[in-house]
Amino acid sequence: MWQLFLMLSIPAILVMLGFYLLPSLASEQRERSTPRDALSNDAGYLVRGTPIVLDSAGRSNYPTASYSYEIFYTPWQRLDSPINSGKVQRAYTFGNNPGPAFLEQYHSDNQNLKMVQYWEKGRMQLENDSTASIVIAPLAYELISGQVRMGDKETLQLAGCDTHIYGEVSSDNPAPTYKSLSSVTSLKPGTNRAEKQVGLTVNATLNQAGEVGSGSDEGLAIYNVKNVNFVEQAGHNIPNVFWDFLNRSGTISQNGVNTTERLYNWSQQFGTPLSEPYWIKALINQRNQDILIQVFENQILIYNPSAKPELRVDTANIGQHYYEWRYAGNQFISDTTQNIKAQGAATTTTGARLIIGNESIMRIITIENGHMSRNMLINRLNGQVYADLKPFVNMSGFSIGLEGQNQVAYQINGDQFSLTGFNMPVWNDTEKELVLNGQISFLGATLQLKLFYRALAGQNFIEKWVQLAPNDKLKDFRVRFATIEDSQVDKSLSPAAPTPEEDTIPMLVPVEKTSSVPGGAIFTDLMVHESGDGGLYFFSATPLGGEYATNRRLTVMQEDNQSLGDGFISGKAVLGVYTGRVDLGYKRFSQYLQNYYSKIGTKWQPVWYSTWYPFTTQINQDIVNTQFEKIKDLGFYDVLHLDAGWEGGMPLQADPQKFPQGLKPLADKTAALGMGLGIWINPFSNGYSKYVYYTDLYRTHPEWRLKDTEQQIEGKPYASGKYGVNTDYYFYVRERLIDLVKNYNVKVIYWDGADWNIPDSEVPNLTEDQRRVERIKGLKRLSALADELRAIRPELVIVAWNSTVNVHLLGAVEQLQLSDKWDLPLGQSEITRLQQFYSATYHIPYYAIWGDWYSISYRENSDNNLAKAPQELIYAEASMIGTGAFNAGASLDLTKAPQDLLDYIKKLFTWRKRFEPYFKVYQHLLDFPSDSQIFGEGHVINGKGFIILNNPTTQEVQTTLPLSAPELELDPNHSYRLFDWSSLTGAQEKGEAKPGEGVAINIPPRSVKIIGIEIEGWLN
C-alpha cells in the first residue's frame, strides 16, 4: 500500500523522493497636526473608519471580523461624484469607478494588514492607528524607485515600473516611463534639488530615457507656463498651471448636497513635489504632443495644452499602473456599478493579498475566509505568469504522506490547511521571509503547520518549506514523504528537452528519466516557455529530495522517516526564473546550486598531489618522502592526498608497517609547507576489497557486518562484507574521522566506494520500503557527520564517489565524482573527461565536479606515458586546465617526470591559481567536444574572464572567437579588449571586438589557446 502511495515508488522515488522609507520632505521641517496624508481640508474634514480588529492574542496577524469598504465612498463622493452626475466638468481625482479592494500586506507594531481601495488614479488606505483615517498612498514614489513599502520599516525592492506615465499604450509612445523618472526625482532627501526659479518660463524637456534637455528652441514658450512657487523644503518649483490646479475651488458633494469650496489640501492629496516640471512628448490620438508633467509623492500632474480648458490639468492613471506593476499578471478591472455607495456597502471581506519575491520572481497569495483562494507565480523579468492556482486545486501546493500503525498510509494536503495568521519575521534589504501559520485537523487531533516563503534581494528564486510542530498525541505517526511544491503550471510551459549527449556519455547521468510514472513525468530541473524566451527551474534542496515535471505540473518532494512527536521541517523547494534561451535557464540553475546549495560554496578548490595515480596502494612513508622535495620546489600544491593503501587492519587507522610513526610526521610536513593532508576512505561498503583488507575489523567485529553480505576470505576463519551506517560501527567511524580532521591537518576527504548509497539499504531480502527507511536514516547520519567535521575545519572539502551521480548530495558534500574511467589511453582520456564536463554542467555546478582525470601517469595502465614526447604531455595537461587538472594533473612520480613537463605544470598551476575565481564557472561554447574538431569552454564572470579553445587535430585550424555564445552574456554593443594568455606568463594584446564581429583565431595543431576578455594583467 505504501509503495502505491509513493506513486508506484517512482523508481526508488527517483533515486528518492506609501509609503516609502523616505520621510515626507515637508514633514522633515514641521510636524503635522493630523495623521500623515489624512484626507482633510481647511474646514477640518476628516474621514475615519474602523481599525482592523486584533485577534484574541492581540497580534492581529489575521483579521477576526469582516470589513465594509463603504468608508472609501465618502472621499470619492466629495470630489468625483459631481463629475459622474454631470454637475461639473473636470478631470477625475480618483476615477469614475472603484477598482480592487482588499486587505493588503503591511507590517506595523500591531498589525500585518491594511485595508485598501484601488482607483484608476490612486489608492486609498485605512490607517491602523488611533485615528483610523483614510490616507492617499505615495504611489508615484514607489513606482519610480521600485521600492514597495510593506510596513512601517519594511520595504520590497522591485525594478522600477516600465509603464509609460501618459499617452497611448504603444511601443511608439515617446513618453518617459516611471522608472526613467528616477534620474530627476528626489527619491532621497537633498537629491535632485533645484534652484528657485519663480517667474522663469518652464522649458526643460525630458526624453524617454530620463535625459533632461532645454526646450528653448522648441517653441514651448507659446504655452506661457511659468514657475510661480518654490517649495523650500522639497527644493522644487511649481508652475502656474499646476499651482492654480492645486489651489482651486469647485463643486463638491457633501452628504448628497452640492456646494462650492476649495477642492484640496494639496499636500495631503498629492504630497510634496519630488521633481521639477518637464515638457515631454506623448502619443495621443496617434500624434506626438507636448505634455507638461511634474512628480509629486502620491501622483504625477499632467498638463495637456491641447485639451479642453477644463480638462487640461489631469493626473496619471497611477492606481491602475501601480496595481498592475505590484501585482504583476493581474489586470486592473474597475467596477462599473453606478451606485458606488450601495456597491461599497455590500462589499465585506476578510480577504487578504500577500506577496513575496524580488525583482525577478514573485508569488502572489490571495486568502479568503482563512484559506488560499489564489496562488500565482510570476516571472517579473518578462511578465510571464507560470502558475495561477484558483479554487478546486491544491492551493497551498503541498502534501505530506504519513504512516501510522501497521504501515497504514495517510495523506494531508494544502486543501485542509486553515490559515490562522501570517507574519514577516525577516524583512530587510537583503532577505524577505513570509510565514503562513495554520492548522490541519487529522484523526481528531490538530496539527500546527507553517508554510515558509523566502526571497533574497538580487536573486531569481523563491524558497518554500513546510514545518509541522511536534505533536505528542500523534507520536506514533511518521512523515514518510513531503511534496513541498505541487503546482499546476501554465500550458505555455513544458519540460526542457534532454541536454546534449546527456544519455550517451560514459558516466552515470545526474538525472533519471522514466515513462512509467503517471502522466509521463520527466525527471528534470527545468521548464521552458513556449516562446523560447524564459522559463522556470526547480529543485528540492535536500539530500533526500527529488523533482519531476509533466506538461502541466511540476513536483518538488522529499522522502523522510520522522515521528510527528518530534515535529518535521522539510527541505526547501526552490523555484527560480530566467529569461532568454534554455541555455541561460541551466546557467541560472547552476548558479543557484553553486552559490546557495552546494557545500563547495565560496571555498577554493585545492590542487592535489594524489598518491593513487603514480603508486596506487603501494605507498609508505619512504615513498611519500621521495616526493616532498619536488612538491616543495614546485610550490603550487595545496593537499598531499593519501589514497587507498594508507590504512592497516582497522579502517581509518594508519598501517603501522607502512607508516611506523603514524600520520603525524606527514601532517606536520604538509602544515609547514602551507598544505593540508588528504585521506581516502571507504569504511562502509567494502567496495575496494581487492586493494584494502581490514583484517582486524573482520576478525574482531563481525557484529558490525551487515547480514547476508559476508564474503569469506580464503584460508581465513573470518569474512569481510559490507558494514552498516545505521549500526554501532558508525560511531567508531565518526570518532576516527573527528580525530583525523581535528589533529592531523586533514583538509580533504575522498569518500570512495559508494558509501553514500548507504549499504544498509542494499542488503538482500529487504522490501522496497525497508530499503528507503535504511537509506534515509543513513543519509541523515552521514550528512550530520559531514557537518560535524566542517564545524571542526571549515575549509574541509569532502568528495563523494557514488554509483549514481545525484546532485542532491551536494547539500552534504562539496564535490561529486562523475565516473571512474581509468583505462583510457592518453588523448582519449582527456576528450572523455571534457565531454563529461560539457554534459554534466547543465545539471551540476562546474566547481562541484571532482575531475577524476586519470592523468598522464597511472600505475595500473602500465602505458609509460612519461616516456612520450614532452609536447604531447604538455598538450594533455593544457587540455585539462579546468577542474580535471586540479584533481589529477600534477599527481605524477615527480622523481621520474621530464623537467620540461615539470616546468610547464609549474607555469600552468601558478597561472591557474592566480585566476581561480573565473574557473568557478563554466559556459558551453561551440559544439560538443570531439577529437575531430575545435571545441571550447568559457570561464567568464560579468564580462571578464577567459575563453579556452582546444584544437585536438593534427592541423592548424582557424576559428571564430565565440563572443556571441549566449551563456557568456556579453553586451553586443560593448567592445571588449582581448588578450592572448596562452603562454601562461603574460598577456599579448589582440585588439578589441564586439560580440558578433567575427574575430579570427588561429590554433596550432594539438594545442590550447587561452583568450582573456578584459584581463590584461595578473590578479593579486
mmCIF file with all atom_site columns, C-alpha atoms in Angstrom, residues 606-617 619 623-624 627 631 636-644 675-676 678-680 748 750 752 850 852-855 857-859 884-894:
data_model
loop_
_atom_site.group_PDB
_atom_site.id
_atom_site.type_symbol
_atom_site.label_atom_id
_atom_site.label_alt_id
_atom_site.label_comp_id
_atom_site.label_asym_id
_atom_site.label_entity_id
_atom_site.label_seq_id
_atom_site.pdbx_PDB_ins_code
_atom_site.Cartn_x
_atom_site.Cartn_y
_atom_site.Cartn_z
_atom_site.occupancy
_atom_site.B_iso_or_equiv
_atom_site.pdbx_formal_charge
_atom_site.auth_seq_id
_atom_site.auth_comp_id
_atom_site.auth_asym_id
_atom_site.auth_atom_id
_atom_site.pdbx_PDB_model_num
ATOM 1  C CA . PRO A 1 606 ? 42.736 22.673 -3.768  1.00 0.00 ? 606 PRO A CA 1
ATOM 2  C CA . VAL A 1 607 ? 45.475 21.425 -6.083  1.00 0.00 ? 607 VAL A CA 1
ATOM 3  C CA . TRP A 1 608 ? 46.049 17.767 -5.190  1.00 0.00 ? 608 TRP A CA 1
ATOM 4  C CA . TYR A 1 609 ? 49.086 15.592 -5.100  1.00 0.00 ? 609 TYR A CA 1
ATOM 5  C CA . SER A 1 610 ? 47.346 12.204 -5.031  1.00 0.00 ? 610 SER A CA 1
ATOM 6  C CA . THR A 1 611 ? 49.349 9.068  -4.368  1.00 0.00 ? 611 THR A CA 1
ATOM 7  C CA . TRP A 1 612 ? 46.859 6.934  -6.293  1.00 0.00 ? 612 TRP A CA 1
ATOM 8  C CA . TYR A 1 613 ? 47.944 7.734  -9.826  1.00 0.00 ? 613 TYR A CA 1
ATOM 9  C CA . PRO A 1 614 ? 51.678 7.065  -9.593  1.00 0.00 ? 614 PRO A CA 1
ATOM 10 C CA . PHE A 1 615 ? 51.672 4.472  -6.788  1.00 0.00 ? 615 PHE A CA 1
ATOM 11 C CA . THR A 1 616 ? 48.104 3.085  -6.257  1.00 0.00 ? 616 THR A CA 1
ATOM 12 C CA . THR A 1 617 ? 48.155 1.205  -2.927  1.00 0.00 ? 617 THR A CA 1
ATOM 13 C CA . ILE A 1 619 ? 52.629 3.697  -0.629  1.00 0.00 ? 619 ILE A CA 1
ATOM 14 C CA . ILE A 1 623 ? 57.822 6.670  -0.963  1.00 0.00 ? 623 ILE A CA 1
ATOM 15 C CA . VAL A 1 624 ? 55.892 9.746  0.090   1.00 0.00 ? 624 VAL A CA 1
ATOM 16 C CA . GLN A 1 627 ? 58.100 13.338 -3.469  1.00 0.00 ? 627 GLN A CA 1
ATOM 17 C CA . ILE A 1 631 ? 56.430 19.214 -4.024  1.00 0.00 ? 631 ILE A CA 1
ATOM 18 C CA . PHE A 1 636 ? 51.711 25.152 -6.062  1.00 0.00 ? 636 PHE A CA 1
ATOM 19 C CA . TYR A 1 637 ? 50.265 22.126 -4.262  1.00 0.00 ? 637 TYR A CA 1
ATOM 20 C CA . ASP A 1 638 ? 47.580 22.543 -1.604  1.00 0.00 ? 638 ASP A CA 1
ATOM 21 C CA . VAL A 1 639 ? 46.996 18.953 -0.490  1.00 0.00 ? 639 VAL A CA 1
ATOM 22 C CA . LEU A 1 640 ? 49.033 15.778 -0.140  1.00 0.00 ? 640 LEU A CA 1
ATOM 23 C CA . HIS A 1 641 ? 46.377 13.126 -0.593  1.00 0.00 ? 641 HIS A CA 1
ATOM 24 C CA . LEU A 1 642 ? 46.947 9.618  0.748   1.00 0.00 ? 642 LEU A CA 1
ATOM 25 C CA . ASP A 1 643 ? 44.744 7.389  -1.340  1.00 0.00 ? 643 ASP A CA 1
ATOM 26 C CA . ALA A 1 644 ? 43.828 3.734  -0.775  1.00 0.00 ? 644 ALA A CA 1
ATOM 27 C CA . MET A 1 675 ? 49.396 22.493 2.670   1.00 0.00 ? 675 MET A CA 1
ATOM 28 C CA . GLY A 1 676 ? 46.861 20.086 4.106   1.00 0.00 ? 676 GLY A CA 1
ATOM 29 C CA . GLY A 1 678 ? 44.007 14.416 2.275   1.00 0.00 ? 678 GLY A CA 1
ATOM 30 C CA . ILE A 1 679 ? 42.747 10.914 3.047   1.00 0.00 ? 679 ILE A CA 1
ATOM 31 C CA . TRP A 1 680 ? 40.908 8.255  1.059   1.00 0.00 ? 680 TRP A CA 1
ATOM 32 C CA . VAL A 1 748 ? 40.336 16.792 2.043   1.00 0.00 ? 748 VAL A CA 1
ATOM 33 C CA . TYR A 1 750 ? 37.866 11.476 -0.728  1.00 0.00 ? 750 TYR A CA 1
ATOM 34 C CA . ASP A 1 752 ? 35.004 6.293  -2.198  1.00 0.00 ? 752 ASP A CA 1
ATOM 35 C CA . TRP A 1 850 ? 35.662 16.398 -8.994  1.00 0.00 ? 850 TRP A CA 1
ATOM 36 C CA . ASP A 1 852 ? 38.771 12.290 -11.841 1.00 0.00 ? 852 ASP A CA 1
ATOM 37 C CA . TRP A 1 853 ? 41.121 12.545 -14.832 1.00 0.00 ? 853 TRP A CA 1
ATOM 38 C CA . TYR A 1 854 ? 43.481 9.601  -14.660 1.00 0.00 ? 854 TYR A CA 1
ATOM 39 C CA . SER A 1 855 ? 46.309 11.906 -15.525 1.00 0.00 ? 855 SER A CA 1
ATOM 40 C CA . SER A 1 857 ? 50.924 8.535  -15.294 1.00 0.00 ? 857 SER A CA 1
ATOM 41 C CA . TYR A 1 858 ? 48.616 5.887  -13.845 1.00 0.00 ? 858 TYR A CA 1
ATOM 42 C CA . ARG A 1 859 ? 50.411 2.865  -12.461 1.00 0.00 ? 859 ARG A CA 1
ATOM 43 C CA . GLY A 1 884 ? 40.486 17.958 -14.048 1.00 0.00 ? 884 GLY A CA 1
ATOM 44 C CA . ALA A 1 885 ? 43.964 19.424 -13.783 1.00 0.00 ? 885 ALA A CA 1
ATOM 45 C CA . PHE A 1 886 ? 43.487 20.452 -10.159 1.00 0.00 ? 886 PHE A CA 1
ATOM 46 C CA . ASN A 1 887 ? 42.484 16.969 -9.080  1.00 0.00 ? 887 ASN A CA 1
ATOM 47 C CA . ALA A 1 888 ? 44.989 14.864 -11.008 1.00 0.00 ? 888 ALA A CA 1
ATOM 48 C CA . GLY A 1 889 ? 47.131 16.894 -13.387 1.00 0.00 ? 889 GLY A CA 1
ATOM 49 C CA . ALA A 1 890 ? 50.087 17.192 -11.019 1.00 0.00 ? 890 ALA A CA 1
ATOM 50 C CA . SER A 1 891 ? 49.831 13.730 -9.473  1.00 0.00 ? 891 SER A CA 1
ATOM 51 C CA . LEU A 1 892 ? 52.929 12.182 -11.067 1.00 0.00 ? 892 LEU A CA 1
ATOM 52 C CA . ASP A 1 893 ? 56.017 10.438 -9.843  1.00 0.00 ? 893 ASP A CA 1
ATOM 53 C CA . LEU A 1 894 ? 57.860 13.722 -9.630  1.00 0.00 ? 894 LEU A CA 1
#
